[in-house]
XYZ file of N, CA and C in Angstrom:
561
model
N 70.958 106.183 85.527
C 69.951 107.072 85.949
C 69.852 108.229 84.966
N 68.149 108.519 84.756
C 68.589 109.694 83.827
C 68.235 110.650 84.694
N 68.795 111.535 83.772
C 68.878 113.326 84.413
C 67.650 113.720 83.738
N 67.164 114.727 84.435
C 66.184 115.865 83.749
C 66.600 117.010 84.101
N 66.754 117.779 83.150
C 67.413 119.039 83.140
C 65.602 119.730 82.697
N 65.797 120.633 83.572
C 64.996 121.542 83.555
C 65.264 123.214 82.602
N 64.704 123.670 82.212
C 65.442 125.145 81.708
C 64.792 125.887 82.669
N 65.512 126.526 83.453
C 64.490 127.503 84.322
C 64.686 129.120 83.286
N 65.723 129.025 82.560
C 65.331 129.801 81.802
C 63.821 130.490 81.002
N 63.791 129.272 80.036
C 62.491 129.187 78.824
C 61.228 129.460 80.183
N 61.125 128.684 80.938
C 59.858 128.864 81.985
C 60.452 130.524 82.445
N 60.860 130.960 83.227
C 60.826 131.911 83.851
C 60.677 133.507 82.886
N 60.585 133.117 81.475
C 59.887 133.731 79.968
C 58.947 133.871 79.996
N 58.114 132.181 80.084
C 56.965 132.192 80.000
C 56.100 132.557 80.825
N 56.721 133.031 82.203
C 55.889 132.856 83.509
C 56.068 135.031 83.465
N 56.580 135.553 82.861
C 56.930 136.699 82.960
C 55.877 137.086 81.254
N 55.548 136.740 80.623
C 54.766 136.738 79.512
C 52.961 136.538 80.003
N 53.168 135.375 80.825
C 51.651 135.230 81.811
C 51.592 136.163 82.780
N 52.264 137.023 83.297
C 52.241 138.288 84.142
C 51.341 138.740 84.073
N 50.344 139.036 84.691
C 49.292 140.179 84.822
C 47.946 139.727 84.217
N 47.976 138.177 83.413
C 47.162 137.938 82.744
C 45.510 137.604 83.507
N 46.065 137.065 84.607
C 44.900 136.767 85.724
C 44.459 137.657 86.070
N 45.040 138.249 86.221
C 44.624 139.640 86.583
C 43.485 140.616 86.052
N 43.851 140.150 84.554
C 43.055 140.698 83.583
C 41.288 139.757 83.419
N 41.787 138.223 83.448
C 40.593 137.733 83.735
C 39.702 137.709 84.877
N 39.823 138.249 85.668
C 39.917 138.668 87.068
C 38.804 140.311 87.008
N 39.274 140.811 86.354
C 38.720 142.489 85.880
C 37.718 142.466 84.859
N 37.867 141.145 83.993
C 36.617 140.905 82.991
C 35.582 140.496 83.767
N 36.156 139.258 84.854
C 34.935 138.613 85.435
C 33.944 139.494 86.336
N 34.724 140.851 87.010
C 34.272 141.781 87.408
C 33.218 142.539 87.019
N 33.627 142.984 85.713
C 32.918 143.873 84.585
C 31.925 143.132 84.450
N 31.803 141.599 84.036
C 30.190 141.161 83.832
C 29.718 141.215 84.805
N 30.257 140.715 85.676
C 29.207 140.848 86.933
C 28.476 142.200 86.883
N 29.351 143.201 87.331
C 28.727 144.373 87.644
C 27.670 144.844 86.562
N 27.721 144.591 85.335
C 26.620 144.946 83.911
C 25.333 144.045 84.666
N 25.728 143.096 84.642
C 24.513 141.909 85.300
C 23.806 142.473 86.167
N 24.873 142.762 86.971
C 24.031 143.456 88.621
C 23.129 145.088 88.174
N 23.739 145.085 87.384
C 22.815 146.455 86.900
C 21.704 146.266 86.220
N 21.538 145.397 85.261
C 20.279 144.617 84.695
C 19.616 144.689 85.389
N 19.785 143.716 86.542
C 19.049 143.129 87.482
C 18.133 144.333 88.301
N 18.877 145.081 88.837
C 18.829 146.503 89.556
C 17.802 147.286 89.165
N 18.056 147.669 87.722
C 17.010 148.097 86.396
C 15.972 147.465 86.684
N 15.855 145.917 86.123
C 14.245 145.611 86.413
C 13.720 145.644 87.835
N 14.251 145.813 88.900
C 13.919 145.878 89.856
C 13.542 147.306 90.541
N 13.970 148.357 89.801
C 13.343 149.469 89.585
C 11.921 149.502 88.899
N 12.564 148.929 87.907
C 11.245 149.012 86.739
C 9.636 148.677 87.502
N 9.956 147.070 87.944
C 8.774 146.742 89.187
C 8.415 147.037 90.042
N 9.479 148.077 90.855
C 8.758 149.028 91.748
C 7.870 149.810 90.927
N 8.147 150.254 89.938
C 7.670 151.831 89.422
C 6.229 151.239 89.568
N 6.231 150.333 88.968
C 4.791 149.736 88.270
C 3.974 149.108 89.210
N 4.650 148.573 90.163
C 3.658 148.483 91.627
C 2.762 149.736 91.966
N 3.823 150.137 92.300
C 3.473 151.864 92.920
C 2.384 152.637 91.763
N 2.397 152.507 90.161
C 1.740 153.046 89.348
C 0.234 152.502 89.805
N 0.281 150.726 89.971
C -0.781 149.967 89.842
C -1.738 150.604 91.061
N -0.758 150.346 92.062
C -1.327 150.983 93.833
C -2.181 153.035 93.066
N -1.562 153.351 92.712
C -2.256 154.997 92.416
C -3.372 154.491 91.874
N -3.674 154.052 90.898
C -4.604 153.853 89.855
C -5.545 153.161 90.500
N -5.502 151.640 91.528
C -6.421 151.556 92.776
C -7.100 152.442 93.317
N -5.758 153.400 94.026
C -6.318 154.323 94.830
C -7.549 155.280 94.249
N -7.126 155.897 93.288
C -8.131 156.687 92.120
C -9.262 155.904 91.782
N -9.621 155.302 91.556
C -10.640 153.882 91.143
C -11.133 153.785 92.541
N -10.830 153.447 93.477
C -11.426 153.343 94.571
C -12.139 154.913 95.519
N -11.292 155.695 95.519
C -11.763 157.121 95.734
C -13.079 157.591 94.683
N -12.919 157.354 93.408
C -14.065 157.631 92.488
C -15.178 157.621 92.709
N -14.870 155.520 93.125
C -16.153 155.251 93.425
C -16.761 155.726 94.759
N -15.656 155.896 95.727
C -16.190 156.322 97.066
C -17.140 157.404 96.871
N -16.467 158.743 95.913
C -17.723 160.263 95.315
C -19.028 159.628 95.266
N -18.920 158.350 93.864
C -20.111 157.866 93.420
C -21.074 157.749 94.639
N -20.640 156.600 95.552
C -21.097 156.272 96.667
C -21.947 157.199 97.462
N -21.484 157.686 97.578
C -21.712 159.261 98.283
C -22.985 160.202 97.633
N -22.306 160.391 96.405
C -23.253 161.209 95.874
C -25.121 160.346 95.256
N -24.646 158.824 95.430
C -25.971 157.708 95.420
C -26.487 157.858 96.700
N -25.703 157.907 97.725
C -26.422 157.847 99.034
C -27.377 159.168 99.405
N -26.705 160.126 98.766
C -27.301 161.617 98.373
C -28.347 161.580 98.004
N -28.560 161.343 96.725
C -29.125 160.956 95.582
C -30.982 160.326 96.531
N -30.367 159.402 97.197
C -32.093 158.849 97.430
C -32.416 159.714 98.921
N -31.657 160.694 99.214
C -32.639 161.633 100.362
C -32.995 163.311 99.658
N -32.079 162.671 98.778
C -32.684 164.144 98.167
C -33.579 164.632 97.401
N -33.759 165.479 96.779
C -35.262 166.068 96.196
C -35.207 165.421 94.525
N -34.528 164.342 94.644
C -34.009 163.722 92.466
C -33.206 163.843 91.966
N -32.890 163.983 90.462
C -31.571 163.751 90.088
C -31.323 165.540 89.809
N -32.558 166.429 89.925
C -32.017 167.795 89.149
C -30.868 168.717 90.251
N -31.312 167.962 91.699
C -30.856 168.826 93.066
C -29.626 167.981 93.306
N -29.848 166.846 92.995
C -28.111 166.048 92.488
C -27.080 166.583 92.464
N -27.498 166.657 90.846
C -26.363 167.255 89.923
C -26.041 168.995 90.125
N -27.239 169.432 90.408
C -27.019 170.742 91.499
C -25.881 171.093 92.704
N -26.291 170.110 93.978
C -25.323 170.388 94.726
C -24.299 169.380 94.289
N -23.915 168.353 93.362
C -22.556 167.915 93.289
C -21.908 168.399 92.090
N -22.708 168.903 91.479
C -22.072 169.154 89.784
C -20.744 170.168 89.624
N -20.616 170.877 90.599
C -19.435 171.946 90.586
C -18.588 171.571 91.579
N -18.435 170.322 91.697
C -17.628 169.752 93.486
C -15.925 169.777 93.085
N -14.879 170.730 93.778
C -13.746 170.351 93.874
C -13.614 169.809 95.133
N -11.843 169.388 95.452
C -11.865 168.999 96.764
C -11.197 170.242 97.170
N -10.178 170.022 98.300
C -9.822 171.056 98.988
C -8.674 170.706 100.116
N -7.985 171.612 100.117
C -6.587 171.108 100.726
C -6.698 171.849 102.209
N -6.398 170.521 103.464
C -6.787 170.928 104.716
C -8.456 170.715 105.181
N -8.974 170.027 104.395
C -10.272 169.995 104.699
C -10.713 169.612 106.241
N -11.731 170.372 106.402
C -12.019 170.266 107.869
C -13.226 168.948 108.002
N -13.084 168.700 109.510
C -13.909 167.635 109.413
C -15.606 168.155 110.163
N -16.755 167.607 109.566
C -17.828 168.544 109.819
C -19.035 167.580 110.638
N -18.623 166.615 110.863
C -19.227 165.694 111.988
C -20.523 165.932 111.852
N -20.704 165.349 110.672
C -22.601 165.133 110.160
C -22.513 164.158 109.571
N -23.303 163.207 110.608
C -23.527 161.437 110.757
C -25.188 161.375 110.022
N -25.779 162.189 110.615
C -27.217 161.489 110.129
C -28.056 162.874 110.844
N -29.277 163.327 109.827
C -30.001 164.379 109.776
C -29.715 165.997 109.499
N -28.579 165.644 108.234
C -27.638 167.151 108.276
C -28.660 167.759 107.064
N -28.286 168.875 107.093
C -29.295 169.456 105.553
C -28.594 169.443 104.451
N -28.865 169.695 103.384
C -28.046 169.351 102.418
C -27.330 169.708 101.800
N -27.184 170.935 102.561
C -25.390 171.733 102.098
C -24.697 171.307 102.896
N -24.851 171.204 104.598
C -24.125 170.644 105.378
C -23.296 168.924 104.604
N -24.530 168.459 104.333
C -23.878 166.525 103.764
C -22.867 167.148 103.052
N -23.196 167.896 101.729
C -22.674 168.010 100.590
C -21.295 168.619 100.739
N -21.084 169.629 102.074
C -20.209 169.995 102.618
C -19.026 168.546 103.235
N -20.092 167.755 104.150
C -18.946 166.781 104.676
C -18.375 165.587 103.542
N -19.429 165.262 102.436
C -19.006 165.191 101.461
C -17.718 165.174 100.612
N -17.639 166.524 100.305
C -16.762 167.291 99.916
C -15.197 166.709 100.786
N -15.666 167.243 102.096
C -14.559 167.557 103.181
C -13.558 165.937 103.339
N -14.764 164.880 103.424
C -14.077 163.579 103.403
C -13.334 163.412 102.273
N -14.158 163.628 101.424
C -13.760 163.074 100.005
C -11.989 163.875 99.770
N -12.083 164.990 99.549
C -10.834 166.092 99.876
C -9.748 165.055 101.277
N -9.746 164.605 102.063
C -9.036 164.220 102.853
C -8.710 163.126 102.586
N -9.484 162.336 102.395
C -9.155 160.564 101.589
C -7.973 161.165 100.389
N -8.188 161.469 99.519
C -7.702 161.758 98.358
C -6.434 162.771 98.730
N -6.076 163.598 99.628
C -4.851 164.251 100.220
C -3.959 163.116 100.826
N -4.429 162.519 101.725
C -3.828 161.623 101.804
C -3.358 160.161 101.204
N -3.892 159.782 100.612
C -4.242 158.614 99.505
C -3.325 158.962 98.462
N -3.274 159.774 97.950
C -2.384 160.070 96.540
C -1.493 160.953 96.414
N -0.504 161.520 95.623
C 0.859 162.108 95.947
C 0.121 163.570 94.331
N -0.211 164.746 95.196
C -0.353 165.587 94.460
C -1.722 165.519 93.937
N -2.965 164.679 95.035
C -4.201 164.275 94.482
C -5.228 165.706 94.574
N -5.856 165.248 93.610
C -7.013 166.563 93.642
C -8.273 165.756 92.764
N -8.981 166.224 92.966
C -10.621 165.582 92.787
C -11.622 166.639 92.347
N -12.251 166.482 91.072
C -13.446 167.196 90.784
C -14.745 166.269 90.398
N -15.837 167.304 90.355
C -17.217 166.466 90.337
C -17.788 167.425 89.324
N -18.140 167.498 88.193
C -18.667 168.136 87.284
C -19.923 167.858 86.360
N -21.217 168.656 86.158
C -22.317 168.032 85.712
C -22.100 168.593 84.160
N -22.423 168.031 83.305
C -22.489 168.022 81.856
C -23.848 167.246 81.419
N -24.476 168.045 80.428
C -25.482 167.321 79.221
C -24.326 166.607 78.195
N -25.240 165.529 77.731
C -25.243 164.512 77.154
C -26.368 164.384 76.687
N -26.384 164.372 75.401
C -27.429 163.603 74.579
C -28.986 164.751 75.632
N -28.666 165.707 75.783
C -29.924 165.846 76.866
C -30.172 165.530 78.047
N -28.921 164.553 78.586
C -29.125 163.999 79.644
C -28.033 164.522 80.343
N -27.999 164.803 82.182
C -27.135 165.028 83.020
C -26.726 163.846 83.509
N -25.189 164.741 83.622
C -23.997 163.103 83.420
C -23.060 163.319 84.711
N -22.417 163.146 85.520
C -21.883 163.714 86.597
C -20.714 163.380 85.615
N -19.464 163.765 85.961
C -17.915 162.872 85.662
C -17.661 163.633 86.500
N -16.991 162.656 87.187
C -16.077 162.356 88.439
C -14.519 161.927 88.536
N -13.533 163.370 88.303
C -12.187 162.736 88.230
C -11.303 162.627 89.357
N -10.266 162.002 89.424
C -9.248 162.099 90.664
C -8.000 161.721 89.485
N -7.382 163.090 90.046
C -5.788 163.034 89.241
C -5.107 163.239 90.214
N -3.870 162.313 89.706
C -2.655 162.663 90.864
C -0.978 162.465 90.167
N 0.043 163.112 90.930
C 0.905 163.258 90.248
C 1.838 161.889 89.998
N 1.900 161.458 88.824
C 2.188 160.040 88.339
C 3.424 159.961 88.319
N 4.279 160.905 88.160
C 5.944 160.348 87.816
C 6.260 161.249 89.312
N 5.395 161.598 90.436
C 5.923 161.713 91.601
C 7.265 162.910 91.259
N 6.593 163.401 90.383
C 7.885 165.284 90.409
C 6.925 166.402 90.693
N 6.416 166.320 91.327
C 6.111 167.073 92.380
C 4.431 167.883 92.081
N 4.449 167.411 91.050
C 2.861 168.077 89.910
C 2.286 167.957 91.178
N 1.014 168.743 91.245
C -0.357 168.480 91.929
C -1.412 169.344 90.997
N -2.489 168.086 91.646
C -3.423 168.468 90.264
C -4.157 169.922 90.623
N -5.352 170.092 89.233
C -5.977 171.224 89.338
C -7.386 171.352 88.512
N -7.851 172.072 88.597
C -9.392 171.643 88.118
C -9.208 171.600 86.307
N -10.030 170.742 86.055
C -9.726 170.690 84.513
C -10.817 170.617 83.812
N -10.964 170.930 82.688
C -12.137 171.376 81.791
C -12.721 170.187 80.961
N -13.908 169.912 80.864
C -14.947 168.474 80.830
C -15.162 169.014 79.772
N -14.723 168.090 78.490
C -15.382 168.678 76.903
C -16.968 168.094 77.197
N -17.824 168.777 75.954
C -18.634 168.342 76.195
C -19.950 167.156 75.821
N -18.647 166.315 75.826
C -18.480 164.384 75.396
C -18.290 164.151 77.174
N -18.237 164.768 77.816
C -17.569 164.302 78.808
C -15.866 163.867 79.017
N -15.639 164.207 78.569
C -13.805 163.616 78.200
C -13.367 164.877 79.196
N -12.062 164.226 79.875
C -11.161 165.430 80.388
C -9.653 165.406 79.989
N -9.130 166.429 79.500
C -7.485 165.978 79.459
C -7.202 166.748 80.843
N -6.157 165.563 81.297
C -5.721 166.330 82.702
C -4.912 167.755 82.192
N -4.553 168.318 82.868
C -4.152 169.876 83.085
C -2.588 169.527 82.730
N -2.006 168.152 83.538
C -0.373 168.644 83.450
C 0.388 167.001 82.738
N 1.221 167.104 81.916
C 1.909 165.673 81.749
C 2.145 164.795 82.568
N 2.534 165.620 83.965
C 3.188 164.568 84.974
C 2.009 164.105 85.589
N 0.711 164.461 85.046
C -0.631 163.916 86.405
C -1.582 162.837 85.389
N -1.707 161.743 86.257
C -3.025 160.530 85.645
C -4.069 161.354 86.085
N -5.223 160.495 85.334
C -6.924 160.959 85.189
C -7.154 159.700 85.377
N -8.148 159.755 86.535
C -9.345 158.865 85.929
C -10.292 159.030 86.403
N -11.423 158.870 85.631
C -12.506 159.445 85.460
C -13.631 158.696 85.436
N -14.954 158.793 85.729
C -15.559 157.874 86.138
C -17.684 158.655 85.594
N -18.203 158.340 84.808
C -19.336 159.344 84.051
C -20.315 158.411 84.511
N -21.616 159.320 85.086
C -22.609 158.591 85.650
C -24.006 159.486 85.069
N -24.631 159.090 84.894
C -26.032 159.072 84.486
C -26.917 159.496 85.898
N -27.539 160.602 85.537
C -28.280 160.752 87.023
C -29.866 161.071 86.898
């Protein structure tokens, strides 16, 4: 019969040399993970941001046109395009706007008033730091409404403020942290 002699020596070397080593692969496998999970995390920030950017920029685009709307529906009870750009050409909105419950046969400061008042409340609520102007400018000879709604884009706390219409019609918004958009109509 043969013997096998074992060394528990040489092993109990080697097993004291492998000490801690799992351990260590164990703390690597950790570390990627957690970098990974942060990647991941990151773009999943990132796609919120840009949802939420896409949703403002709707909102603004859709409010714009709502002014437009408004100020077209204006537009064919009123006395043409000169009384238009008259009562809308200097239009801000307004924070707290009241509501002025003129449905049909108001005069035309009253409309231009509820106007105003809706438009100001859509846009308070609708956007984070929103504010809205209506401004008449020549062009070429011609009256141009532009119609902006800015609101505060990186959500630090900006709120907008009336801003100055070169006279191209162009606006730079007032603050870094606030989008424009702007919307030029022919009247």
């Amino acid at each position: 019969m043969r013997r096998v002699i074992i060394c528990v020596k040489s092993m109990n070397a080697r097993l004291r040399r492998q000490a801690g080593t799992g351990m260590v692969e164990v703390l690597v496998a950790l570390f990627i993970l957690a970098v990974g999970l942060l990647g991941v995390l990151s773009m999943q920030l990132t796609g919120v941001r840009s949802n939420q950017r896409a949703i403002f920029i709707t909102e603004a685009q859709l409010l714009a046109e709502d002014m437009l709307s408004m100020i077209s529906a204006y537009d064919d009870i009123s006395n043409g395009a000169g009384q238009t750009a008259e009562d809308y050409g200097n239009l801000t909105t307004i924070a707290g706007a009241s509501e002025t419950n003129c449905n049909s046969g108001c005069s035309r400061d009253t409309q231009v008033r509820n106007d105003r008042n809706e438009w100001s409340r859509q846009i308070e609520r609708r956007l984070p730091g929103g504010f809205g102007q209506v401004r008449d400018v020549q062009i070429d000879g011609m009256s141009v409404l532009v119609i902006t709604v800015m609101w505060d884009a990186n959500l630090r706390g900006a709120i907008g403020s009336e801003a100055a219409v070169a006279d191209d019609g162009t606006i730079e918004c007032p603050d870094d942290d606030l989008a424009c958009y702007t919307i030029k109509v022919r009247i």
